[in-house]
Amino acid sequence: MRAADEALIVIDVQNDFCPGGALAVAGGDGIVESINALMTEFQAVILTQDWHPEGHSSFASSHEGLEPFSVTTMPYGPQVLWPDHCLQGSQGAAFHQGLHTDPAQMVVRKGFNPAVDSYSAFFENDQTTPTGLEGYLHTRGIAKLTMVGLALDFCVNFSAVDGAKLGFAVSVDKNLCRAIDMDGSLEAALENMKRAGVQLNG
Ligand code: VGL
Ligand code: ZN
């Protein structure tokens, strides 16, 4: 069993990020059993859930004439536009049915602000609006984070980098992640995490 100051953070293991989903990540469902096994080692388990309202500003469908996977400029900076995904309450937003959700003490929902996307478990994409996870972890006395899930180059990357910036010791188990990998995003994310002091395992 890991120490009491360690937490496992399982990022966005939801149907829409698995094969057959609206924003499928290749092999996304292939990590579920290993994540379940890893959960049994941790006293603290936290899940995140991408959770968008209809017409969310990160959806290409909300921007006349713009295609999914193109990049636009939001007031807070560049934003990739995605197919509609993880609609609040939908089957696509539900956790993969094989994922053990009972061991989790906390589920962090993110991306519910219609005007701002939220890749990171800690901050929305404006990089200032907190999700509350930092306070939750601090008040539980947690200092070390292991992150796994989907997608390695987006939500895992942003969560890991923010965690490290906040002073947590963050490691990412790459074997228990899968990437979208568009336009070199995976390579850039790995570099970004290394630079931020995130330990990359696997
Ligand atoms: C994610 C794109 C849009 C992710 C979420 O979980 O990595 N990627 N929303
Ligand atoms: Zn999303």
Coordinates of N, CA and C and ligand atoms in Angstrom, one line a residue:
M1 N 0.8 -1.2 0.0 CA 0.0 0.0 0.0 C 0.9 1.2 0.0
R2 N 0.5 2.2 -0.8 CA 1.3 3.5 -0.9 C 1.0 4.3 0.4
A3 N 1.9 5.2 0.6 CA 1.8 6.1 1.8 C 0.5 6.9 1.7
A4 N 0.1 7.4 2.9 CA -1.1 8.2 3.0 C -1.0 9.6 2.3
D5 N 0.2 10.0 2.0 CA 0.3 11.3 1.3 C 0.4 11.1 -0.2
E6 N 0.0 10.0 -0.7 CA 0.0 9.7 -2.2 C -1.4 9.5 -2.7
A7 N -1.7 10.1 -3.9 CA -3.0 9.9 -4.5 C -2.8 9.4 -5.9
L8 N -3.7 8.6 -6.4 CA -3.8 8.2 -7.8 C -4.9 9.1 -8.4
I9 N -4.6 9.8 -9.5 CA -5.6 10.6 -10.2 C -5.8 10.0 -11.5
V10 N -7.0 9.6 -11.8 CA -7.4 8.9 -13.0 C -8.2 9.9 -13.9
I11 N -7.6 10.2 -15.0 CA -8.1 11.3 -15.8 C -9.0 10.8 -16.9
D12 N -10.3 11.2 -16.9 CA -11.2 11.1 -18.0 C -11.3 9.7 -18.7
V13 N -11.4 8.7 -17.9 CA -11.6 7.3 -18.6 C -13.1 7.2 -18.8
Q14 N -13.6 7.9 -19.8 CA -15.0 8.0 -20.2 C -15.2 7.4 -21.6
N15 N -16.5 7.0 -21.8 CA -16.8 6.4 -23.0 C -16.5 7.2 -24.3
D16 N -16.6 8.5 -24.2 CA -16.4 9.3 -25.4 C -14.9 9.3 -25.8
F17 N -14.0 8.9 -24.9 CA -12.6 8.9 -25.2 C -12.1 7.4 -25.5
C18 N -13.1 6.5 -25.5 CA -12.8 5.1 -25.8 C -13.3 4.8 -27.2
P19 N -12.7 3.7 -27.8 CA -13.2 3.3 -29.2 C -14.7 3.3 -29.3
G20 N -15.3 3.9 -30.3 CA -16.7 4.0 -30.5 C -17.3 5.3 -29.9
G21 N -16.5 6.1 -29.2 CA -16.9 7.3 -28.6 C -16.7 8.5 -29.5
A22 N -17.2 9.7 -29.1 CA -17.3 10.8 -30.0 C -15.9 11.4 -30.2
L23 N -15.0 11.2 -29.3 CA -13.6 11.7 -29.4 C -12.6 10.6 -29.0
A24 N -12.8 9.5 -29.8 CA -12.1 8.2 -29.4 C -10.6 8.4 -29.5
V25 N -10.0 7.9 -28.4 CA -8.5 7.8 -28.4 C -8.2 6.3 -28.6
A26 N -7.3 6.1 -29.6 CA -7.0 4.7 -30.0 C -6.5 3.9 -28.7
G27 N -7.1 2.8 -28.5 CA -6.7 1.9 -27.3 C -7.1 2.5 -26.0
G28 N -8.0 3.5 -26.0 CA -8.4 4.1 -24.7 C -9.0 3.1 -23.7
D29 N -9.6 2.1 -24.2 CA -10.3 1.1 -23.3 C -9.2 0.1 -22.8
G30 N -8.1 0.0 -23.5 CA -7.1 -1.0 -23.1 C -6.3 -0.8 -21.8
I31 N -6.6 0.4 -21.2 CA -5.8 0.7 -20.0 C -6.7 0.5 -18.7
V32 N -8.0 0.2 -18.9 CA -8.9 0.1 -17.8 C -8.6 -0.9 -16.7
E33 N -8.3 -2.1 -17.2 CA -8.0 -3.2 -16.2 C -6.8 -2.9 -15.4
S34 N -5.7 -2.3 -16.0 CA -4.5 -2.0 -15.3 C -4.7 -0.9 -14.3
I35 N -5.6 0.1 -14.7 CA -5.9 1.2 -13.8 C -6.6 0.6 -12.6
N36 N -7.6 -0.2 -12.8 CA -8.3 -0.9 -11.7 C -7.3 -1.5 -10.7
A37 N -6.3 -2.2 -11.3 CA -5.4 -2.9 -10.4 C -4.5 -1.9 -9.6
L38 N -4.1 -0.8 -10.3 CA -3.3 0.2 -9.6 C -4.1 0.9 -8.5
M39 N -5.4 1.0 -8.6 CA -6.2 1.7 -7.6 C -6.1 1.0 -6.3
T40 N -5.9 -0.4 -6.3 CA -5.9 -1.1 -5.0 C -4.6 -0.8 -4.2
E41 N -3.6 -0.2 -4.8 CA -2.4 0.2 -4.1 C -2.5 1.5 -3.4
F42 N -3.5 2.3 -3.7 CA -3.6 3.7 -3.2 C -4.7 3.9 -2.2
Q43 N -4.4 4.6 -1.1 CA -5.5 4.9 -0.1 C -6.3 6.1 -0.6
A44 N -5.8 6.9 -1.5 CA -6.5 8.1 -2.0 C -6.7 7.9 -3.5
V45 N -7.9 7.8 -4.0 CA -8.1 7.7 -5.4 C -9.1 8.8 -5.9
I46 N -8.8 9.5 -6.9 CA -9.6 10.6 -7.4 C -9.8 10.4 -8.9
L47 N -11.0 10.6 -9.4 CA -11.3 10.5 -10.8 C -11.7 11.9 -11.3
T48 N -11.3 12.1 -12.6 CA -11.8 13.3 -13.2 C -12.8 12.9 -14.3
Q49 N -13.7 13.8 -14.6 CA -14.8 13.6 -15.6 C -15.0 14.8 -16.4
D50 N -14.7 14.7 -17.7 CA -14.9 15.8 -18.6 C -16.5 16.0 -18.7
W51 N -17.0 17.2 -18.6 CA -18.4 17.3 -18.3 C -18.9 18.6 -18.9
H52 N -19.3 18.6 -20.2 CA -19.6 19.8 -20.9 C -21.1 20.0 -21.1
P53 N -21.5 21.3 -21.0 CA -22.9 21.6 -21.4 C -23.1 21.6 -22.9
E54 N -24.3 21.4 -23.4 CA -24.5 21.5 -24.8 C -24.1 22.9 -25.3
G55 N -23.5 22.9 -26.5 CA -23.1 24.2 -27.1 C -21.8 24.7 -26.5
H56 N -21.0 23.8 -25.9 CA -19.8 24.3 -25.2 C -18.9 24.9 -26.2
S57 N -18.1 25.9 -25.8 CA -17.3 26.7 -26.7 C -16.1 25.9 -27.2
S58 N -15.8 24.7 -26.6 CA -14.7 23.9 -27.2 C -15.2 23.0 -28.3
F59 N -16.5 23.0 -28.6 CA -17.0 22.2 -29.7 C -16.9 23.0 -31.0
A60 N -16.4 22.3 -32.1 CA -16.4 22.9 -33.4 C -17.8 23.3 -33.8
S61 N -18.8 22.6 -33.4 CA -20.2 22.8 -33.8 C -20.7 24.2 -33.3
S62 N -20.0 24.7 -32.3 CA -20.4 26.0 -31.8 C -19.8 27.2 -32.5
H63 N -19.0 26.9 -33.5 CA -18.3 27.9 -34.3 C -18.5 27.7 -35.8
E64 N -19.4 28.5 -36.3 CA -19.8 28.5 -37.7 C -18.6 28.4 -38.6
G65 N -18.6 27.3 -39.4 CA -17.5 27.2 -40.5 C -16.2 26.6 -40.0
L66 N -16.1 26.3 -38.7 CA -14.9 25.7 -38.2 C -15.0 24.2 -38.0
E67 N -13.9 23.5 -38.3 CA -14.0 22.0 -38.3 C -13.4 21.5 -37.0
P68 N -13.8 20.3 -36.6 CA -13.1 19.6 -35.5 C -11.6 19.5 -35.8
F69 N -10.9 19.6 -34.7 CA -9.4 19.5 -34.7 C -8.7 20.7 -35.3
S70 N -9.5 21.7 -35.7 CA -8.8 23.0 -36.0 C -8.6 23.8 -34.7
V71 N -7.8 24.8 -34.9 CA -7.4 25.6 -33.7 C -8.0 27.0 -33.9
T72 N -8.7 27.5 -32.8 CA -9.2 28.9 -32.9 C -8.6 29.7 -31.7
T73 N -8.9 31.0 -31.7 CA -8.4 31.8 -30.6 C -9.6 32.2 -29.7
M74 N -9.4 31.9 -28.4 CA -10.4 32.2 -27.4 C -9.8 33.4 -26.6
P75 N -10.6 34.1 -25.9 CA -10.1 35.2 -25.1 C -8.9 34.8 -24.2
Y76 N -8.9 33.5 -23.8 CA -7.8 33.0 -23.0 C -6.6 32.4 -23.7
G77 N -6.7 32.4 -25.1 CA -5.6 31.9 -25.9 C -6.0 30.9 -26.9
P78 N -5.1 30.1 -27.5 CA -5.5 29.1 -28.6 C -6.3 28.0 -28.0
Q79 N -7.2 27.5 -28.7 CA -8.1 26.4 -28.3 C -8.3 25.5 -29.4
V80 N -8.0 24.2 -29.3 CA -8.4 23.2 -30.3 C -9.9 23.0 -30.2
L81 N -10.5 22.9 -31.4 CA -12.0 22.7 -31.4 C -12.2 21.2 -31.6
W82 N -13.1 20.6 -30.8 CA -13.3 19.2 -30.8 C -14.7 18.8 -31.3
P83 N -14.9 17.6 -31.7 CA -16.3 17.1 -31.9 C -17.0 17.2 -30.6
D84 N -18.3 17.4 -30.7 CA -19.2 17.4 -29.4 C -18.8 16.1 -28.6
H85 N -18.6 16.2 -27.4 CA -18.2 15.1 -26.5 C -18.5 15.3 -25.1
C86 N -18.6 14.2 -24.3 CA -18.8 14.3 -22.9 C -19.9 15.3 -22.5
L87 N -21.1 15.2 -23.1 CA -22.2 16.0 -22.7 C -22.7 15.6 -21.4
Q88 N -22.9 16.5 -20.5 CA -23.4 16.3 -19.1 C -24.5 15.3 -19.1
G89 N -24.4 14.2 -18.4 CA -25.5 13.2 -18.2 C -25.6 12.2 -19.4
S90 N -24.8 12.4 -20.4 CA -24.9 11.4 -21.5 C -24.1 10.1 -21.3
Q91 N -24.4 9.1 -22.1 CA -23.6 7.9 -22.0 C -22.2 8.1 -22.4
G92 N -21.9 9.0 -23.3 CA -20.5 9.3 -23.7 C -19.7 9.9 -22.5
A93 N -20.4 10.6 -21.6 CA -19.7 11.3 -20.5 C -19.5 10.3 -19.4
A94 N -20.3 9.2 -19.4 CA -20.2 8.2 -18.3 C -18.8 7.5 -18.3
F95 N -18.3 7.1 -17.2 CA -17.1 6.4 -17.1 C -17.2 5.1 -17.9
H96 N -16.1 4.6 -18.4 CA -16.1 3.3 -19.1 C -16.7 2.3 -18.2
Q97 N -17.5 1.4 -18.7 CA -18.2 0.5 -17.8 C -17.3 -0.5 -17.0
G98 N -16.1 -0.7 -17.5 CA -15.2 -1.6 -16.8 C -14.4 -0.9 -15.7
L99 N -14.4 0.4 -15.7 CA -13.6 1.2 -14.7 C -14.2 1.0 -13.3
H100 N -13.4 0.7 -12.3 CA -13.9 0.6 -11.0 C -14.0 2.0 -10.4
T101 N -15.2 2.5 -10.2 CA -15.4 3.8 -9.7 C -15.6 3.8 -8.2
D102 N -16.0 2.7 -7.6 CA -16.2 2.6 -6.2 C -15.0 3.0 -5.3
P103 N -13.8 2.6 -5.7 CA -12.7 3.0 -4.8 C -12.4 4.5 -4.8
A104 N -13.0 5.3 -5.7 CA -12.7 6.7 -5.7 C -13.4 7.4 -4.6
Q105 N -12.7 8.3 -3.9 CA -13.4 9.2 -2.9 C -13.9 10.5 -3.4
M106 N -13.4 10.8 -4.6 CA -13.7 12.2 -5.1 C -13.8 12.1 -6.7
V107 N -14.8 12.7 -7.2 CA -14.9 12.9 -8.7 C -14.8 14.4 -9.0
V108 N -13.9 14.8 -9.8 CA -13.7 16.2 -10.2 C -14.3 16.3 -11.6
R109 N -15.4 17.1 -11.7 CA -16.0 17.4 -13.0 C -15.4 18.7 -13.5
K110 N -15.1 18.7 -14.8 CA -14.5 19.9 -15.3 C -15.0 20.2 -16.8
G111 N -14.8 21.4 -17.2 CA -15.3 21.8 -18.5 C -16.8 22.2 -18.5
F112 N -17.3 22.5 -17.3 CA -18.8 22.8 -17.2 C -19.1 24.3 -17.5
N113 N -18.0 25.1 -17.5 CA -18.2 26.5 -17.8 C -18.3 26.6 -19.4
P114 N -19.5 27.2 -19.8 CA -19.7 27.2 -21.3 C -18.7 27.9 -22.1
A115 N -18.0 28.9 -21.5 CA -17.1 29.7 -22.3 C -15.6 29.3 -22.2
V116 N -15.3 28.4 -21.3 CA -13.9 28.1 -21.0 C -13.7 26.6 -21.0
D117 N -12.8 26.0 -21.8 CA -12.5 24.6 -21.7 C -11.7 24.3 -20.4
S118 N -11.6 23.1 -20.0 CA -10.8 22.7 -18.9 C -10.1 21.4 -19.1
Y119 N -8.9 21.4 -19.6 CA -8.1 20.2 -19.7 C -7.6 19.7 -18.4
S120 N -7.1 20.6 -17.6 CA -6.5 20.3 -16.3 C -7.4 20.0 -15.2
A121 N -7.0 19.1 -14.4 CA -7.8 18.8 -13.2 C -7.8 19.9 -12.2
F122 N -6.8 20.8 -12.3 CA -6.7 21.9 -11.3 C -7.2 23.2 -11.8
F123 N -7.0 23.6 -13.0 CA -7.5 24.9 -13.5 C -8.1 24.8 -14.9
E124 N -9.1 25.7 -15.1 CA -9.7 25.8 -16.4 C -8.6 26.3 -17.4
N125 N -8.9 26.3 -18.7 CA -7.9 26.7 -19.7 C -7.5 28.2 -19.7
D126 N -8.3 29.0 -18.9 CA -7.8 30.4 -18.6 C -6.6 30.4 -17.7
Q127 N -6.3 29.2 -17.2 CA -5.2 29.0 -16.2 C -5.3 29.7 -14.9
T128 N -6.5 30.2 -14.6 CA -6.7 30.9 -13.3 C -7.9 30.4 -12.5
T129 N -8.9 29.9 -13.2 CA -10.1 29.5 -12.5 C -9.9 28.1 -11.9
P130 N -9.8 28.0 -10.6 CA -9.5 26.6 -10.0 C -10.7 25.7 -10.0
T131 N -10.4 24.4 -10.1 CA -11.5 23.4 -9.9 C -11.8 23.0 -8.5
G132 N -10.9 23.4 -7.6 CA -11.0 23.0 -6.2 C -10.1 21.8 -5.8
L133 N -9.6 21.2 -6.8 CA -8.8 19.9 -6.5 C -7.6 20.2 -5.6
E134 N -6.9 21.4 -5.8 CA -5.7 21.7 -5.1 C -6.1 21.7 -3.6
G135 N -7.1 22.4 -3.2 CA -7.5 22.5 -1.8 C -7.9 21.2 -1.2
Y136 N -8.6 20.4 -2.0 CA -9.0 19.1 -1.6 C -7.8 18.2 -1.2
L137 N -6.8 18.2 -2.1 CA -5.6 17.4 -1.9 C -4.8 18.0 -0.7
H138 N -4.7 19.3 -0.6 CA -3.9 19.8 0.5 C -4.6 19.5 1.8
T139 N -5.9 19.6 1.9 CA -6.6 19.4 3.2 C -6.6 17.9 3.5
R140 N -6.3 17.1 2.6 CA -6.2 15.6 2.9 C -4.7 15.3 3.2
G141 N -3.8 16.2 3.1 CA -2.4 16.0 3.4 C -1.7 15.3 2.3
I142 N -2.2 15.4 1.1 CA -1.6 14.7 -0.1 C -0.5 15.5 -0.8
A143 N 0.7 15.0 -1.0 CA 1.8 15.7 -1.6 C 2.3 15.1 -2.9
K144 N 2.0 13.8 -3.1 CA 2.5 13.1 -4.3 C 1.4 12.5 -5.1
L145 N 1.5 12.7 -6.4 CA 0.4 12.3 -7.3 C 0.9 11.4 -8.4
T146 N 0.2 10.4 -8.6 CA 0.4 9.5 -9.8 C -0.8 9.7 -10.7
M147 N -0.5 10.1 -12.0 CA -1.6 10.3 -12.9 C -1.6 9.3 -14.1
V148 N -2.8 8.9 -14.4 CA -3.0 7.9 -15.5 C -4.3 8.3 -16.3
G149 N -4.5 7.9 -17.5 CA -5.8 8.1 -18.1 C -5.7 8.7 -19.5
L150 N -6.7 9.5 -19.9 CA -6.9 10.0 -21.2 C -7.1 11.5 -21.2
A151 N -6.6 12.1 -22.2 CA -5.7 11.7 -23.1 C -4.3 12.2 -22.7
L152 N -3.3 11.4 -22.9 CA -1.9 11.7 -22.4 C -1.5 13.1 -22.8
D153 N -1.7 13.5 -24.1 CA -1.2 14.8 -24.6 C -2.1 16.0 -24.3
F154 N -3.3 15.7 -23.8 CA -4.2 16.9 -23.4 C -4.4 16.9 -21.9
C155 N -5.5 16.2 -21.5 CA -5.9 16.4 -20.1 C -4.8 15.8 -19.1
V156 N -4.2 14.7 -19.4 CA -3.1 14.2 -18.5 C -2.0 15.2 -18.4
N157 N -1.5 15.6 -19.6 CA -0.4 16.6 -19.7 C -0.7 17.9 -18.9
F158 N -1.9 18.5 -19.1 CA -2.2 19.8 -18.4 C -2.3 19.5 -16.9
S159 N -2.9 18.4 -16.5 CA -3.1 18.1 -15.1 C -1.7 17.9 -14.4
A160 N -0.9 17.2 -15.1 CA 0.4 16.9 -14.5 C 1.3 18.1 -14.4
V161 N 1.3 19.0 -15.4 CA 2.1 20.2 -15.4 C 1.5 21.1 -14.3
D162 N 0.2 21.3 -14.2 CA -0.3 22.2 -13.2 C 0.0 21.6 -11.8
G163 N -0.1 20.3 -11.6 CA 0.2 19.7 -10.3 C 1.6 20.0 -9.9
A164 N 2.5 19.9 -10.9 CA 3.9 20.1 -10.6 C 4.2 21.6 -10.3
K165 N 3.5 22.5 -11.0 CA 3.6 23.9 -10.7 C 3.1 24.3 -9.4
L166 N 2.1 23.5 -8.9 CA 1.5 23.8 -7.6 C 2.4 23.2 -6.5
G167 N 3.4 22.5 -6.8 CA 4.3 22.0 -5.8 C 4.1 20.5 -5.4
F168 N 3.2 19.8 -6.1 CA 3.0 18.4 -5.9 C 4.1 17.6 -6.6
A169 N 4.6 16.5 -6.1 CA 5.5 15.6 -6.8 C 4.6 14.8 -7.7
V170 N 4.8 15.0 -9.0 CA 3.8 14.3 -10.0 C 4.6 13.3 -10.8
S171 N 4.0 12.1 -10.9 CA 4.5 11.1 -11.9 C 3.4 10.7 -12.7
V172 N 3.7 10.4 -14.0 CA 2.7 9.9 -15.0 C 3.2 8.6 -15.4
D173 N 2.3 7.6 -15.3 CA 2.6 6.2 -15.8 C 2.1 6.2 -17.3
K174 N 3.0 6.3 -18.2 CA 2.6 6.4 -19.6 C 2.0 5.1 -20.2
N175 N 2.3 4.0 -19.5 CA 1.7 2.7 -20.0 C 0.2 2.7 -19.7
L176 N -0.2 3.5 -18.7 CA -1.7 3.5 -18.4 C -2.3 4.8 -18.9
C177 N -1.8 5.3 -20.0 CA -2.4 6.5 -20.7 C -2.4 6.1 -22.2
R178 N -3.3 6.8 -22.9 CA -3.3 6.8 -24.4 C -3.4 8.2 -24.9
A179 N -2.8 8.5 -26.1 CA -2.8 9.9 -26.6 C -3.7 10.1 -27.8
I180 N -4.1 11.3 -28.0 CA -4.8 11.7 -29.2 C -3.8 11.8 -30.4
D181 N -2.6 12.4 -30.1 CA -1.5 12.6 -30.9 C -1.8 13.2 -32.3
M182 N -2.2 14.5 -32.2 CA -2.5 15.2 -33.5 C -1.4 16.3 -33.6
D183 N -0.9 16.4 -34.8 CA 0.1 17.5 -35.2 C 1.3 17.5 -34.2
G184 N 1.8 16.4 -33.8 CA 3.0 16.3 -32.9 C 2.6 16.6 -31.4
S185 N 1.3 16.6 -31.1 CA 0.9 16.9 -29.7 C 1.5 16.0 -28.7
L186 N 1.7 14.8 -29.0 CA 2.3 13.8 -28.0 C 3.7 14.2 -27.6
E187 N 4.5 14.4 -28.7 CA 5.9 14.7 -28.4 C 6.0 16.0 -27.6
A188 N 5.2 17.0 -28.0 CA 5.3 18.3 -27.3 C 4.8 18.1 -25.9
A189 N 3.8 17.3 -25.6 CA 3.4 17.1 -24.3 C 4.4 16.4 -23.4
L190 N 5.1 15.4 -24.0 CA 6.1 14.7 -23.2 C 7.2 15.7 -22.8
E191 N 7.6 16.6 -23.8 CA 8.6 17.6 -23.5 C 8.2 18.6 -22.5
N192 N 6.9 19.0 -22.6 CA 6.3 20.0 -21.6 C 6.3 19.4 -20.2
M193 N 6.0 18.1 -20.1 CA 5.9 17.5 -18.8 C 7.3 17.4 -18.2
K194 N 8.2 17.0 -19.0 CA 9.6 16.8 -18.5 C 10.2 18.2 -18.0
R195 N 9.9 19.2 -18.8 CA 10.4 20.6 -18.5 C 9.8 21.0 -17.1
A196 N 8.5 20.6 -16.9 CA 7.9 21.0 -15.6 C 8.3 20.2 -14.4
G197 N 9.1 19.2 -14.7 CA 9.6 18.3 -13.6 C 8.7 17.2 -13.3
V198 N 7.8 16.8 -14.2 CA 7.0 15.6 -14.0 C 7.8 14.4 -14.3
Q199 N 7.7 13.4 -13.4 CA 8.4 12.2 -13.6 C 7.6 11.3 -14.6
L200 N 8.2 10.9 -15.7 CA 7.5 10.0 -16.7 C 8.0 8.6 -16.5
N201 N 7.0 7.7 -16.1 CA 7.4 6.3 -16.0 C 6.7 5.5 -17.1
G202 N 7.2 4.3 -17.3 CA 6.5 3.4 -18.2 C 7.0 3.5 -19.6
Ligands
VGL1 C1 -9.8 15.9 -23.5 C2 -10.0 17.0 -25.5 C3 -11.2 17.6 -25.1 C4 -9.0 15.0 -22.7 C5 -11.0 16.5 -23.1 O1 -9.6 14.3 -21.7 O2 -7.8 14.8 -22.9 N1 -9.3 16.2 -24.7 N2 -11.7 17.3 -23.9
ZN2 ZN -13.6 18.0 -23.4

